[in-house]
Amino acid sequence: MPHRIPYLIAYDITNTRTQARVRRTLQGYATGGQQSFFHCWLTAAEYRRLLYTLPPQLDPATDRLHIFRINEQTETRLLGKAKTALAADAPLLII
């Protein structure tokens, strides 16, 4: 099974159609998130695929997309209705 690495992906996109397209793409990889903020566990191939498919959809003059790699040893704090994220070695089923 390929090794998965946790990432936080956030975007600020002005065009609503582009927002919807990027959101649908990221929801396919996300284990959690909010409207423009996603927590994803990606393999190296999935990460490369996102780097290839997302930038052409963005307007470099107005849009921003941030991809943050999270160190697996980083302690997280969950507040409110937050749910614990999957561990790196937890089984993950993507259909």
Short mmCIF file of N, CA, C and O in Angstrom, two decimals:
data_model
loop_
_atom_site.label_atom_id
_atom_site.label_comp_id
_atom_site.label_asym_id
_atom_site.label_seq_id
_atom_site.Cartn_x
_atom_site.Cartn_y
_atom_site.Cartn_z
N MET A 1 0.83 -1.18 0.00
CA MET A 1 0.00 0.00 0.00
C MET A 1 0.88 1.24 0.00
O MET A 1 1.82 1.34 0.78
N PRO A 2 0.59 2.22 -0.87
CA PRO A 2 1.44 3.42 -0.94
C PRO A 2 1.36 4.25 0.34
O PRO A 2 0.33 4.27 1.01
N HIS A 3 2.46 4.88 0.65
CA HIS A 3 2.54 5.74 1.83
C HIS A 3 1.77 7.04 1.57
O HIS A 3 1.92 7.66 0.52
N ARG A 4 0.95 7.45 2.52
CA ARG A 4 0.18 8.68 2.40
C ARG A 4 0.74 9.74 3.35
O ARG A 4 1.13 9.43 4.48
N ILE A 5 0.75 10.96 2.88
CA ILE A 5 1.28 12.09 3.63
C ILE A 5 0.14 13.09 3.85
O ILE A 5 -0.61 13.37 2.91
N PRO A 6 0.01 13.64 5.05
CA PRO A 6 -1.07 14.60 5.30
C PRO A 6 -0.74 16.00 4.76
O PRO A 6 0.39 16.48 4.89
N TYR A 7 -1.73 16.62 4.15
CA TYR A 7 -1.62 17.97 3.62
C TYR A 7 -2.84 18.77 4.03
O TYR A 7 -3.94 18.22 4.17
N LEU A 8 -2.67 20.07 4.19
CA LEU A 8 -3.77 21.01 4.30
C LEU A 8 -3.77 21.82 3.01
O LEU A 8 -2.72 22.34 2.60
N ILE A 9 -4.91 21.91 2.38
CA ILE A 9 -5.01 22.64 1.11
C ILE A 9 -6.10 23.69 1.28
O ILE A 9 -7.23 23.37 1.67
N ALA A 10 -5.74 24.94 1.03
CA ALA A 10 -6.68 26.05 1.16
C ALA A 10 -6.65 26.87 -0.12
O ALA A 10 -5.61 26.98 -0.77
N TYR A 11 -7.79 27.43 -0.46
CA TYR A 11 -7.82 28.27 -1.66
C TYR A 11 -8.67 29.51 -1.45
O TYR A 11 -9.56 29.55 -0.60
N ASP A 12 -8.38 30.52 -2.25
CA ASP A 12 -9.15 31.75 -2.33
C ASP A 12 -9.30 32.02 -3.83
O ASP A 12 -8.37 32.46 -4.48
N ILE A 13 -10.46 31.67 -4.36
CA ILE A 13 -10.71 31.73 -5.80
C ILE A 13 -11.90 32.64 -6.05
O ILE A 13 -12.96 32.48 -5.42
N THR A 14 -11.76 33.59 -6.96
CA THR A 14 -12.80 34.60 -7.19
C THR A 14 -13.95 34.10 -8.05
O THR A 14 -15.10 34.44 -7.81
N ASN A 15 -13.69 33.28 -9.05
CA ASN A 15 -14.73 32.82 -9.97
C ASN A 15 -15.47 31.63 -9.36
O ASN A 15 -14.86 30.63 -8.99
N THR A 16 -16.80 31.72 -9.27
CA THR A 16 -17.58 30.67 -8.61
C THR A 16 -17.51 29.34 -9.36
O THR A 16 -17.53 28.28 -8.74
N ARG A 17 -17.45 29.36 -10.68
CA ARG A 17 -17.33 28.10 -11.43
C ARG A 17 -15.99 27.43 -11.14
O ARG A 17 -15.93 26.20 -10.97
N THR A 18 -14.94 28.22 -11.12
CA THR A 18 -13.62 27.67 -10.81
C THR A 18 -13.59 27.14 -9.39
O THR A 18 -13.05 26.07 -9.13
N GLN A 19 -14.20 27.88 -8.45
CA GLN A 19 -14.29 27.41 -7.06
C GLN A 19 -14.95 26.04 -7.01
O GLN A 19 -14.44 25.13 -6.34
N ALA A 20 -16.05 25.88 -7.69
CA ALA A 20 -16.78 24.61 -7.67
C ALA A 20 -15.95 23.48 -8.26
O ALA A 20 -15.92 22.37 -7.73
N ARG A 21 -15.24 23.76 -9.35
CA ARG A 21 -14.41 22.74 -10.00
C ARG A 21 -13.28 22.30 -9.07
O ARG A 21 -13.02 21.11 -8.90
N VAL A 22 -12.59 23.27 -8.47
CA VAL A 22 -11.49 22.96 -7.56
C VAL A 22 -12.02 22.24 -6.32
O VAL A 22 -11.43 21.26 -5.86
N ARG A 23 -13.15 22.69 -5.78
CA ARG A 23 -13.74 22.04 -4.61
C ARG A 23 -14.07 20.58 -4.90
O ARG A 23 -13.77 19.70 -4.10
N ARG A 24 -14.69 20.31 -6.05
CA ARG A 24 -15.02 18.92 -6.40
C ARG A 24 -13.76 18.07 -6.52
O ARG A 24 -13.73 16.92 -6.07
N THR A 25 -12.72 18.62 -7.11
CA THR A 25 -11.46 17.89 -7.24
C THR A 25 -10.91 17.55 -5.86
O THR A 25 -10.56 16.41 -5.58
N LEU A 26 -10.84 18.54 -4.97
CA LEU A 26 -10.26 18.32 -3.65
C LEU A 26 -11.13 17.42 -2.78
O LEU A 26 -10.60 16.64 -1.98
N GLN A 27 -12.44 17.49 -2.92
CA GLN A 27 -13.31 16.63 -2.13
C GLN A 27 -13.06 15.15 -2.44
O GLN A 27 -13.29 14.30 -1.60
N GLY A 28 -12.56 14.86 -3.63
CA GLY A 28 -12.23 13.50 -3.97
C GLY A 28 -11.05 12.94 -3.20
O GLY A 28 -10.87 11.73 -3.10
N TYR A 29 -10.25 13.83 -2.63
CA TYR A 29 -9.07 13.41 -1.86
C TYR A 29 -9.20 13.69 -0.38
O TYR A 29 -8.43 13.19 0.43
N ALA A 30 -10.15 14.52 0.02
CA ALA A 30 -10.23 15.03 1.38
C ALA A 30 -10.78 14.01 2.37
O ALA A 30 -11.68 13.24 2.04
N THR A 31 -10.22 14.03 3.57
CA THR A 31 -10.78 13.26 4.68
C THR A 31 -11.56 14.18 5.59
O THR A 31 -12.19 13.73 6.54
N GLY A 32 -11.50 15.45 5.35
CA GLY A 32 -12.23 16.44 6.13
C GLY A 32 -11.95 17.82 5.58
O GLY A 32 -11.10 17.99 4.72
N GLY A 33 -12.68 18.79 6.06
CA GLY A 33 -12.43 20.14 5.62
C GLY A 33 -13.66 21.01 5.73
O GLY A 33 -14.69 20.60 6.26
N GLN A 34 -13.53 22.21 5.21
CA GLN A 34 -14.61 23.18 5.21
C GLN A 34 -14.73 23.72 3.79
O GLN A 34 -14.20 23.13 2.86
N GLN A 35 -15.37 24.86 3.62
CA GLN A 35 -15.66 25.36 2.28
C GLN A 35 -14.43 25.53 1.40
O GLN A 35 -14.45 25.15 0.24
N SER A 36 -13.39 26.13 1.90
CA SER A 36 -12.22 26.34 1.07
C SER A 36 -10.94 25.84 1.74
O SER A 36 -9.85 26.32 1.48
N PHE A 37 -11.09 24.84 2.58
CA PHE A 37 -9.98 24.33 3.37
C PHE A 37 -10.15 22.82 3.50
O PHE A 37 -11.18 22.35 3.98
N PHE A 38 -9.16 22.05 3.05
CA PHE A 38 -9.29 20.60 3.00
C PHE A 38 -8.11 19.91 3.65
O PHE A 38 -6.97 20.33 3.48
N HIS A 39 -8.40 18.82 4.36
CA HIS A 39 -7.37 17.97 4.95
C HIS A 39 -7.31 16.72 4.08
O HIS A 39 -8.30 16.00 3.96
N CYS A 40 -6.17 16.48 3.45
CA CYS A 40 -6.03 15.37 2.51
C CYS A 40 -4.81 14.52 2.88
O CYS A 40 -3.77 15.05 3.24
N TRP A 41 -4.97 13.20 2.74
CA TRP A 41 -3.85 12.26 2.87
C TRP A 41 -3.53 11.80 1.46
O TRP A 41 -4.32 11.08 0.84
N LEU A 42 -2.40 12.23 0.92
CA LEU A 42 -2.09 12.00 -0.48
C LEU A 42 -0.87 11.10 -0.66
O LEU A 42 0.11 11.22 0.09
N THR A 43 -0.93 10.24 -1.66
CA THR A 43 0.26 9.52 -2.08
C THR A 43 1.09 10.48 -2.92
O THR A 43 0.60 11.55 -3.33
N ALA A 44 2.31 10.11 -3.23
CA ALA A 44 3.15 10.96 -4.08
C ALA A 44 2.51 11.16 -5.45
O ALA A 44 2.53 12.27 -6.00
N ALA A 45 1.89 10.12 -5.99
CA ALA A 45 1.25 10.22 -7.30
C ALA A 45 0.04 11.15 -7.26
O ALA A 45 -0.18 11.95 -8.18
N GLU A 46 -0.76 11.07 -6.19
CA GLU A 46 -1.92 11.96 -6.06
C GLU A 46 -1.48 13.41 -5.92
O GLU A 46 -2.08 14.31 -6.52
N TYR A 47 -0.43 13.64 -5.15
CA TYR A 47 0.11 14.99 -4.99
C TYR A 47 0.56 15.56 -6.34
O TYR A 47 0.21 16.68 -6.69
N ARG A 48 1.29 14.77 -7.10
CA ARG A 48 1.74 15.22 -8.42
C ARG A 48 0.55 15.50 -9.34
O ARG A 48 0.56 16.48 -10.10
N ARG A 49 -0.48 14.66 -9.27
CA ARG A 49 -1.67 14.85 -10.10
C ARG A 49 -2.35 16.18 -9.77
O ARG A 49 -2.76 16.92 -10.66
N LEU A 50 -2.45 16.50 -8.48
CA LEU A 50 -3.04 17.79 -8.10
C LEU A 50 -2.19 18.96 -8.59
O LEU A 50 -2.73 19.96 -9.08
N LEU A 51 -0.88 18.83 -8.47
CA LEU A 51 0.00 19.90 -8.95
C LEU A 51 -0.09 20.10 -10.46
O LEU A 51 0.18 21.18 -10.97
N TYR A 52 -0.48 19.05 -11.16
CA TYR A 52 -0.62 19.11 -12.62
C TYR A 52 -2.00 19.64 -13.02
O TYR A 52 -2.12 20.43 -13.96
N THR A 53 -3.05 19.22 -12.31
CA THR A 53 -4.41 19.55 -12.74
C THR A 53 -4.95 20.87 -12.19
O THR A 53 -5.78 21.50 -12.84
N LEU A 54 -4.54 21.28 -11.01
CA LEU A 54 -5.13 22.48 -10.41
C LEU A 54 -4.62 23.81 -10.98
O LEU A 54 -5.43 24.69 -11.27
N PRO A 55 -3.31 24.02 -11.14
CA PRO A 55 -2.84 25.34 -11.59
C PRO A 55 -3.47 25.86 -12.89
O PRO A 55 -3.80 27.05 -12.96
N PRO A 56 -3.70 25.05 -13.92
CA PRO A 56 -4.31 25.59 -15.12
C PRO A 56 -5.73 26.13 -14.91
O PRO A 56 -6.21 26.93 -15.71
N GLN A 57 -6.39 25.70 -13.85
CA GLN A 57 -7.75 26.17 -13.58
C GLN A 57 -7.77 27.53 -12.88
O GLN A 57 -8.81 28.18 -12.83
N LEU A 58 -6.64 27.96 -12.35
CA LEU A 58 -6.58 29.18 -11.55
C LEU A 58 -6.20 30.39 -12.38
O LEU A 58 -5.46 30.28 -13.35
N ASP A 59 -6.70 31.55 -11.96
CA ASP A 59 -6.30 32.82 -12.55
C ASP A 59 -5.17 33.37 -11.69
O ASP A 59 -5.39 33.76 -10.54
N PRO A 60 -3.94 33.41 -12.21
CA PRO A 60 -2.80 33.83 -11.38
C PRO A 60 -2.90 35.27 -10.89
O PRO A 60 -2.26 35.64 -9.92
N ALA A 61 -3.73 36.08 -11.53
CA ALA A 61 -3.87 37.47 -11.11
C ALA A 61 -4.78 37.63 -9.90
O ALA A 61 -4.65 38.61 -9.15
N THR A 62 -5.71 36.69 -9.69
CA THR A 62 -6.69 36.86 -8.62
C THR A 62 -6.81 35.69 -7.66
O THR A 62 -7.32 35.85 -6.56
N ASP A 63 -6.41 34.50 -8.05
CA ASP A 63 -6.64 33.30 -7.25
C ASP A 63 -5.39 32.88 -6.49
O ASP A 63 -4.26 33.14 -6.93
N ARG A 64 -5.63 32.19 -5.36
CA ARG A 64 -4.54 31.62 -4.57
C ARG A 64 -4.92 30.21 -4.15
O ARG A 64 -6.06 29.96 -3.80
N LEU A 65 -3.95 29.33 -4.18
CA LEU A 65 -4.13 27.97 -3.67
C LEU A 65 -2.87 27.62 -2.89
O LEU A 65 -1.77 27.73 -3.41
N HIS A 66 -3.06 27.24 -1.63
CA HIS A 66 -1.93 26.91 -0.76
C HIS A 66 -1.98 25.43 -0.43
O HIS A 66 -3.04 24.92 -0.06
N ILE A 67 -0.84 24.77 -0.53
CA ILE A 67 -0.73 23.37 -0.16
C ILE A 67 0.35 23.28 0.92
O ILE A 67 1.51 23.61 0.67
N PHE A 68 -0.06 22.86 2.11
CA PHE A 68 0.85 22.75 3.24
C PHE A 68 1.04 21.29 3.60
O PHE A 68 0.06 20.58 3.88
N ARG A 69 2.27 20.83 3.58
CA ARG A 69 2.56 19.47 4.04
C ARG A 69 2.63 19.49 5.55
O ARG A 69 3.31 20.33 6.14
N ILE A 70 1.94 18.56 6.18
CA ILE A 70 1.92 18.49 7.64
C ILE A 70 2.89 17.41 8.08
O ILE A 70 2.82 16.28 7.60
N ASN A 71 3.74 17.75 8.99
CA ASN A 71 4.64 16.77 9.57
C ASN A 71 3.80 15.77 10.35
O ASN A 71 2.98 16.15 11.17
N GLU A 72 4.01 14.49 10.11
CA GLU A 72 3.21 13.46 10.77
C GLU A 72 3.40 13.46 12.29
O GLU A 72 2.59 12.90 13.02
N GLN A 73 4.45 14.07 12.77
CA GLN A 73 4.72 14.12 14.21
C GLN A 73 4.09 15.35 14.86
O GLN A 73 4.13 15.49 16.09
N THR A 74 3.51 16.24 14.07
CA THR A 74 2.95 17.48 14.60
C THR A 74 1.73 17.19 15.46
O THR A 74 0.85 16.44 15.07
N GLU A 75 1.68 17.80 16.60
CA GLU A 75 0.52 17.67 17.48
C GLU A 75 -0.58 18.58 16.96
O GLU A 75 -0.33 19.73 16.60
N THR A 76 -1.79 18.06 16.89
CA THR A 76 -2.92 18.88 16.45
C THR A 76 -3.86 19.11 17.62
O THR A 76 -3.94 18.30 18.54
N ARG A 77 -4.55 20.23 17.59
CA ARG A 77 -5.54 20.55 18.61
C ARG A 77 -6.88 20.70 17.91
O ARG A 77 -7.00 21.42 16.93
N LEU A 78 -7.86 20.00 18.40
CA LEU A 78 -9.18 20.00 17.80
C LEU A 78 -10.14 20.71 18.73
O LEU A 78 -10.24 20.38 19.90
N LEU A 79 -10.84 21.71 18.20
CA LEU A 79 -11.76 22.51 19.00
C LEU A 79 -13.15 22.46 18.38
O LEU A 79 -13.30 22.24 17.18
N GLY A 80 -14.17 22.68 19.16
CA GLY A 80 -15.53 22.69 18.65
C GLY A 80 -15.97 21.31 18.23
O GLY A 80 -15.77 20.33 18.93
N LYS A 81 -16.55 21.22 17.03
CA LYS A 81 -17.06 19.95 16.53
C LYS A 81 -16.02 19.18 15.74
O LYS A 81 -16.35 18.29 14.98
N ALA A 82 -14.77 19.54 15.89
CA ALA A 82 -13.71 18.89 15.13
C ALA A 82 -13.66 17.40 15.45
O ALA A 82 -13.94 16.97 16.55
N LYS A 83 -13.31 16.62 14.43
CA LYS A 83 -13.17 15.17 14.60
C LYS A 83 -11.71 14.81 14.36
O LYS A 83 -11.05 15.41 13.55
N THR A 84 -11.25 13.80 15.04
CA THR A 84 -9.88 13.34 14.88
C THR A 84 -9.65 12.87 13.45
O THR A 84 -10.47 12.13 12.90
N ALA A 85 -8.55 13.29 12.87
CA ALA A 85 -8.19 12.87 11.52
C ALA A 85 -7.68 11.44 11.56
O ALA A 85 -7.24 10.94 12.59
N LEU A 86 -7.72 10.78 10.42
CA LEU A 86 -7.21 9.41 10.33
C LEU A 86 -5.71 9.39 10.56
O LEU A 86 -5.00 10.28 10.11
N ALA A 87 -5.23 8.37 11.17
CA ALA A 87 -3.78 8.19 11.35
C ALA A 87 -3.18 7.77 10.01
O ALA A 87 -3.86 7.23 9.15
N ALA A 88 -1.89 7.98 9.85
CA ALA A 88 -1.21 7.68 8.59
C ALA A 88 -1.31 6.20 8.24
O ALA A 88 -1.35 5.85 7.07
N ASP A 89 -1.36 5.33 9.23
CA ASP A 89 -1.41 3.90 8.95
C ASP A 89 -2.84 3.33 8.98
O ASP A 89 -3.03 2.14 8.85
N ALA A 90 -3.83 4.21 9.16
CA ALA A 90 -5.23 3.74 9.19
C ALA A 90 -5.66 3.38 7.78
O ALA A 90 -5.27 4.01 6.80
N PRO A 91 -6.48 2.34 7.65
CA PRO A 91 -6.97 1.97 6.32
C PRO A 91 -7.82 3.08 5.75
O PRO A 91 -8.58 3.72 6.47
N LEU A 92 -7.68 3.36 4.48
CA LEU A 92 -8.41 4.42 3.81
C LEU A 92 -9.02 3.84 2.55
O LEU A 92 -8.32 3.28 1.72
N LEU A 93 -10.31 3.98 2.40
CA LEU A 93 -11.00 3.47 1.25
C LEU A 93 -11.55 4.62 0.43
O LEU A 93 -12.33 5.43 0.94
N ILE A 94 -11.11 4.75 -0.80
CA ILE A 94 -11.59 5.78 -1.71
C ILE A 94 -12.33 5.09 -2.83
O ILE A 94 -11.78 4.24 -3.52
N ILE A 95 -13.59 5.45 -2.98
CA ILE A 95 -14.41 4.82 -4.03
C ILE A 95 -14.67 5.83 -5.12
O ILE A 95 -14.98 6.94 -4.93
#
